[in-house]
Amino acid sequence: MSNDDVLAGVGPRLRALRQARGATLAGLATETGLTASTLSRLENGKLRPTLEQLLPLARAHGVPLDDLVAAPPTGDPRIHLRPIRRSGLTIVPLTRRAGGMQAYKVIYPPAGRASTTKRQTHEGYEWFYVLNGKVRFVLGDQEFLLAEGEAAEFDTRVPHWIGSADHRPAELLTLFGPQGERAHLSPAKR
């Protein structure tokens, strides 16, 4: 493929990634620092993408730069784990495709060190499995303690909060769809 052919395919891939995440042009503009107009022109093929534009887009969509330009596969199926630190949590993406169900390892700090115990709500469903530690799980008016090897599944429209239940960090394997990904991984408010 020629360079022109490669670059012509970037726009449709960018649009598909954004739509799979349920993101708007305005929301993506806020996330990347690019204007909504620039994003629209990139998606429509009216603007040739630059590396300075593609890097924040790959970061925002959670995909390698190679995915945006359809680089040939290297044959390496391993996922290179890059932890994200957000609101006192360490979140390690375990999947790398945009849209659909996502898997994460989430490490909650020891009890009392969380930045908030405020319950949150958002669209979708969430499932988690306790890998290590003990978890305090508040769902609506109920509170649960979960130990290693226990799991929970719940409607995230019910106010909820998850955190370590004791002096040790708690490690969870968590699955959620695009709505949960936006709620948990959206840029921190300044």
XYZ file of N, CA and C in Angstrom, residues 50-168:
357
model
N -1.386 14.161 11.029
C 0.019 14.285 11.399
C 0.262 13.446 12.645
N 1.509 13.195 12.929
C 1.858 12.437 14.126
C 1.381 13.162 15.380
N 1.466 14.495 15.388
C 1.026 15.280 16.550
C -0.465 15.149 16.794
N -1.229 14.837 15.748
C -2.670 14.622 15.913
C -2.975 13.166 16.274
N -2.230 12.246 15.676
C -2.519 10.829 15.894
C -2.143 10.341 17.295
N -1.084 10.894 17.873
C -0.664 10.443 19.210
C -1.741 10.658 20.272
N -2.311 11.880 20.398
C -3.363 12.021 21.425
C -4.627 11.231 21.089
N -4.892 11.014 19.805
C -6.058 10.219 19.423
C -5.865 8.754 19.813
N -4.684 8.218 19.573
C -4.416 6.830 19.965
C -4.531 6.687 21.479
N -4.011 7.669 22.208
C -4.078 7.642 23.677
C -5.535 7.699 24.140
N -6.315 8.602 23.555
C -7.720 8.759 23.959
C -8.535 7.495 23.677
N -8.270 6.864 22.535
C -9.020 5.659 22.180
C -8.455 4.407 22.830
N -7.286 4.531 23.468
C -6.688 3.385 24.132
C -6.194 2.324 23.174
N -5.697 2.752 22.018
C -5.179 1.807 21.027
C -3.751 2.197 20.650
N -2.962 1.233 20.202
C -1.627 1.571 19.721
C -1.721 2.413 18.448
N -0.737 3.261 18.237
C -0.683 4.085 17.029
C -0.767 3.218 15.779
N -0.179 2.028 15.833
C -0.217 1.110 14.692
C -1.646 0.809 14.253
N -2.589 0.751 15.217
C -3.981 0.456 14.872
C -4.609 1.576 14.055
N -4.208 2.808 14.316
C -4.792 3.934 13.572
C -4.351 3.957 12.123
N -3.126 3.512 11.862
C -2.614 3.562 10.486
C -2.634 2.190 9.832
N -3.242 1.226 10.472
C -3.358 -0.140 9.942
C -2.003 -0.712 9.579
N -1.058 -0.570 10.514
C 0.256 -1.166 10.300
C 0.093 -2.677 10.208
N 0.946 -3.322 9.433
C 0.809 -4.787 9.333
C 1.044 -5.430 10.699
N 0.317 -6.507 10.991
C 0.480 -7.156 12.296
C 1.896 -7.690 12.472
N 2.355 -7.644 13.706
C 3.703 -8.123 14.003
C 3.689 -9.585 14.389
N 2.513 -10.156 14.602
C 2.419 -11.538 15.015
C 2.556 -11.714 16.514
N 2.657 -10.621 17.253
C 2.807 -10.685 18.702
C 1.451 -10.403 19.339
N 0.776 -11.403 19.904
C -0.559 -11.192 20.462
C -0.554 -10.621 21.878
N 0.644 -10.477 22.468
C 0.696 -10.007 23.852
C 0.177 -8.581 23.971
N -0.454 -8.314 25.080
C -0.916 -6.965 25.386
C 0.120 -6.347 26.303
N 0.633 -5.198 25.913
C 1.645 -4.531 26.717
C 0.932 -3.674 27.751
N 1.011 -4.106 28.994
C 0.258 -3.488 30.072
C 0.833 -2.119 30.421
N -0.006 -1.105 30.367
C 0.379 0.255 30.719
C -0.600 0.772 31.765
N -0.197 0.760 33.019
C -1.107 1.188 34.089
C -1.519 2.654 33.943
N -2.757 2.919 34.318
C -3.302 4.273 34.348
C -3.576 4.579 35.813
N -3.152 5.725 36.284
C -3.418 6.121 37.662
C -4.507 7.186 37.646
N -5.610 6.913 38.375
C -6.747 7.821 38.355
C -7.404 7.813 39.722
N -7.469 8.967 40.352
C -8.180 9.128 41.631
C -7.720 8.127 42.684
N -6.424 7.876 42.775
C -5.886 6.965 43.769
C -5.899 5.505 43.360
N -6.541 5.182 42.235
C -6.600 3.803 41.752
C -5.498 3.573 40.730
N -5.094 2.326 40.595
C -4.228 1.923 39.488
C -5.068 1.008 38.621
N -5.235 1.393 37.352
C -6.085 0.655 36.427
C -5.192 0.136 35.304
N -5.204 -1.183 35.099
C -4.370 -1.800 34.079
C -5.282 -2.393 33.005
N -5.323 -1.788 31.797
C -6.147 -2.350 30.721
C -5.634 -3.738 30.324
N -6.528 -4.704 30.224
C -6.164 -6.067 29.846
C -6.654 -6.422 28.445
N -7.419 -5.511 27.841
C -7.877 -5.679 26.465
C -7.453 -4.446 25.697
N -7.406 -4.542 24.370
C -6.942 -3.384 23.609
C -7.818 -3.028 22.421
N -8.947 -3.682 22.280
C -9.814 -3.296 21.166
C -10.809 -2.255 21.652
N -11.151 -1.344 20.764
C -12.096 -0.286 21.134
C -13.523 -0.821 21.096
N -14.358 -0.301 21.971
C -15.765 -0.677 21.985
C -15.979 -2.044 22.620
N -17.239 -2.353 22.905
C -17.562 -3.651 23.478
C -17.092 -3.804 24.905
N -17.066 -5.040 25.360
C -16.669 -5.360 26.725
C -15.173 -5.141 26.900
N -14.789 -4.545 28.030
C -13.388 -4.285 28.339
C -13.030 -4.966 29.648
N -11.781 -5.417 29.763
C -11.291 -6.059 30.979
C -10.158 -5.218 31.568
N -10.173 -5.065 32.881
C -9.164 -4.278 33.582
C -8.794 -4.973 34.882
N -7.545 -4.807 35.284
C -7.150 -5.131 36.646
C -7.158 -3.790 37.362
N -7.884 -3.702 38.474
C -7.979 -2.451 39.221
C -7.413 -2.690 40.617
N -6.501 -1.817 41.026
C -5.903 -1.919 42.352
C -6.395 -0.739 43.182
N -7.136 -1.061 44.244
C -7.674 -0.045 45.150
C -6.692 0.139 46.300
N -6.430 1.386 46.720
C -5.497 1.609 47.831
C -6.081 1.083 49.138
N -5.223 0.907 50.163
C -5.725 0.454 51.467
C -6.856 1.350 51.971
N -7.727 0.788 52.797
C -8.868 1.532 53.343
C -8.389 2.828 53.980
N -9.154 3.883 53.777
C -8.822 5.185 54.341
C -7.927 6.024 53.451
N -7.364 5.438 52.394
C -6.487 6.200 51.501
C -7.161 6.550 50.177
N -8.391 6.116 49.984
C -9.111 6.428 48.747
C -9.398 7.920 48.698
N -9.392 8.476 47.471
C -9.621 9.913 47.340
C -11.071 10.292 47.625
N -11.989 9.327 47.496
C -13.400 9.604 47.758
C -14.128 8.314 48.106
N -15.204 8.453 48.845
C -16.102 7.323 49.078
C -17.480 7.672 48.525
N -17.514 8.672 47.671
C -18.766 9.110 47.055
C -19.254 8.031 46.089
N -20.515 7.688 46.212
C -21.112 6.692 45.324
C -21.327 7.318 43.950
N -21.161 6.503 42.930
C -21.358 6.990 41.571
C -22.413 6.164 40.857
N -22.955 6.720 39.802
C -23.893 6.011 38.943
C -23.519 6.310 37.499
N -23.799 5.373 36.625
C -23.612 5.557 35.181
C -24.343 4.429 34.480
N -24.500 4.551 33.188
C -25.182 3.516 32.417
C -24.344 2.248 32.396
N -24.981 1.105 32.283
C -24.279 -0.144 32.059
C -24.328 -1.123 33.209
N -23.540 -2.173 33.049
C -23.392 -3.218 34.050
C -21.904 -3.419 34.295
N -21.579 -3.869 35.485
C -20.191 -4.120 35.824
C -20.098 -5.460 36.533
N -18.990 -6.127 36.329
C -18.698 -7.393 36.986
C -17.293 -7.290 37.528
N -17.068 -7.768 38.759
C -15.701 -7.817 39.255
C -15.467 -9.088 40.055
N -14.192 -9.482 40.090
C -13.733 -10.666 40.781
C -12.569 -10.237 41.665
N -12.574 -10.602 42.928
C -11.519 -10.202 43.856
C -10.331 -11.151 43.705
N -9.219 -10.612 43.215
C -7.995 -11.385 43.049
C -7.210 -11.468 44.357
N -7.053 -10.326 45.038
C -6.290 -10.245 46.288
C -6.924 -9.218 47.207
N -6.830 -9.468 48.507
C -7.335 -8.507 49.484
C -8.800 -8.719 49.803
N -9.353 -7.739 50.516
C -10.773 -7.742 50.871
C -11.383 -6.458 50.353
N -12.616 -6.550 49.881
C -13.281 -5.422 49.232
C -14.544 -5.042 49.988
N -14.703 -3.751 50.190
C -15.955 -3.190 50.702
C -16.717 -2.702 49.482
N -17.922 -3.208 49.293
C -18.736 -2.898 48.124
C -20.068 -2.350 48.621
N -20.359 -1.095 48.290
C -21.612 -0.461 48.674
C -22.457 -0.345 47.416
N -23.672 -0.884 47.457
C -24.592 -0.857 46.334
C -25.952 -0.429 46.861
N -26.351 0.793 46.490
C -27.598 1.326 47.017
C -27.497 1.468 48.531
N -28.437 0.862 49.259
C -28.444 0.920 50.726
C -27.763 -0.285 51.370
N -27.197 -1.172 50.554
C -26.578 -2.379 51.076
C -25.059 -2.273 51.049
N -24.415 -2.963 51.982
C -22.958 -3.011 52.010
C -22.531 -4.468 52.094
N -21.511 -4.816 51.301
C -21.017 -6.184 51.241
C -19.508 -6.194 51.454
N -19.017 -7.261 52.083
C -17.583 -7.507 52.182
C -17.292 -8.726 51.325
N -16.365 -8.582 50.398
C -15.996 -9.685 49.512
C -14.535 -10.032 49.736
N -14.239 -11.323 49.753
C -12.882 -11.811 49.947
C -12.350 -12.374 48.632
N -11.082 -12.758 48.645
C -10.453 -13.341 47.461
C -11.309 -14.482 46.920
N -11.481 -14.496 45.607
C -12.247 -15.550 44.961
C -13.728 -15.278 44.837
N -14.214 -14.169 45.417
C -15.638 -13.841 45.293
C -15.831 -12.841 44.156
N -17.038 -12.834 43.605
C -17.355 -11.956 42.478
C -18.692 -11.274 42.712
N -18.900 -10.159 42.002
C -20.178 -9.437 42.067
C -20.497 -8.908 40.676
N -21.781 -8.830 40.392
C -22.267 -8.255 39.132
C -23.417 -7.333 39.499
N -23.452 -6.138 38.891
C -24.496 -5.203 39.288
C -24.801 -4.197 38.183
N -25.977 -3.619 38.299
C -26.442 -2.549 37.413
C -25.812 -1.256 37.915
N -25.030 -0.599 37.090
C -24.286 0.585 37.531
C -25.154 1.835 37.622
N -26.438 1.708 37.297
C -27.344 2.844 37.506
C -27.721 2.969 38.978
N -27.450 1.910 39.756
C -27.648 1.947 41.208
C -26.400 2.593 41.818
N -26.557 3.582 42.695
C -25.371 4.221 43.293
C -24.462 3.170 43.936
N -23.167 3.268 43.627
C -22.235 2.253 44.105
C -20.859 2.834 44.417
N -20.129 2.099 45.248
C -18.754 2.453 45.596
C -18.017 1.164 45.904
N -16.755 1.090 45.480
C -15.925 -0.088 45.710
C -14.597 0.395 46.291
N -14.090 -0.307 47.296
C -12.784 0.040 47.862
C -12.237 -1.087 48.711
N -10.984 -0.952 49.107
C -10.364 -1.934 49.990
C -11.069 -1.892 51.344
N -11.178 -3.058 51.976
C -11.855 -3.153 53.264
C -10.885 -3.145 54.441
N -9.582 -3.187 54.178
C -8.633 -3.210 55.289
C -7.336 -2.481 54.931
N -6.279 -2.770 55.659
C -5.001 -2.054 55.527
C -4.203 -2.439 54.286
N -4.693 -3.415 53.520
C -3.991 -3.854 52.307
C -4.697 -3.334 51.063
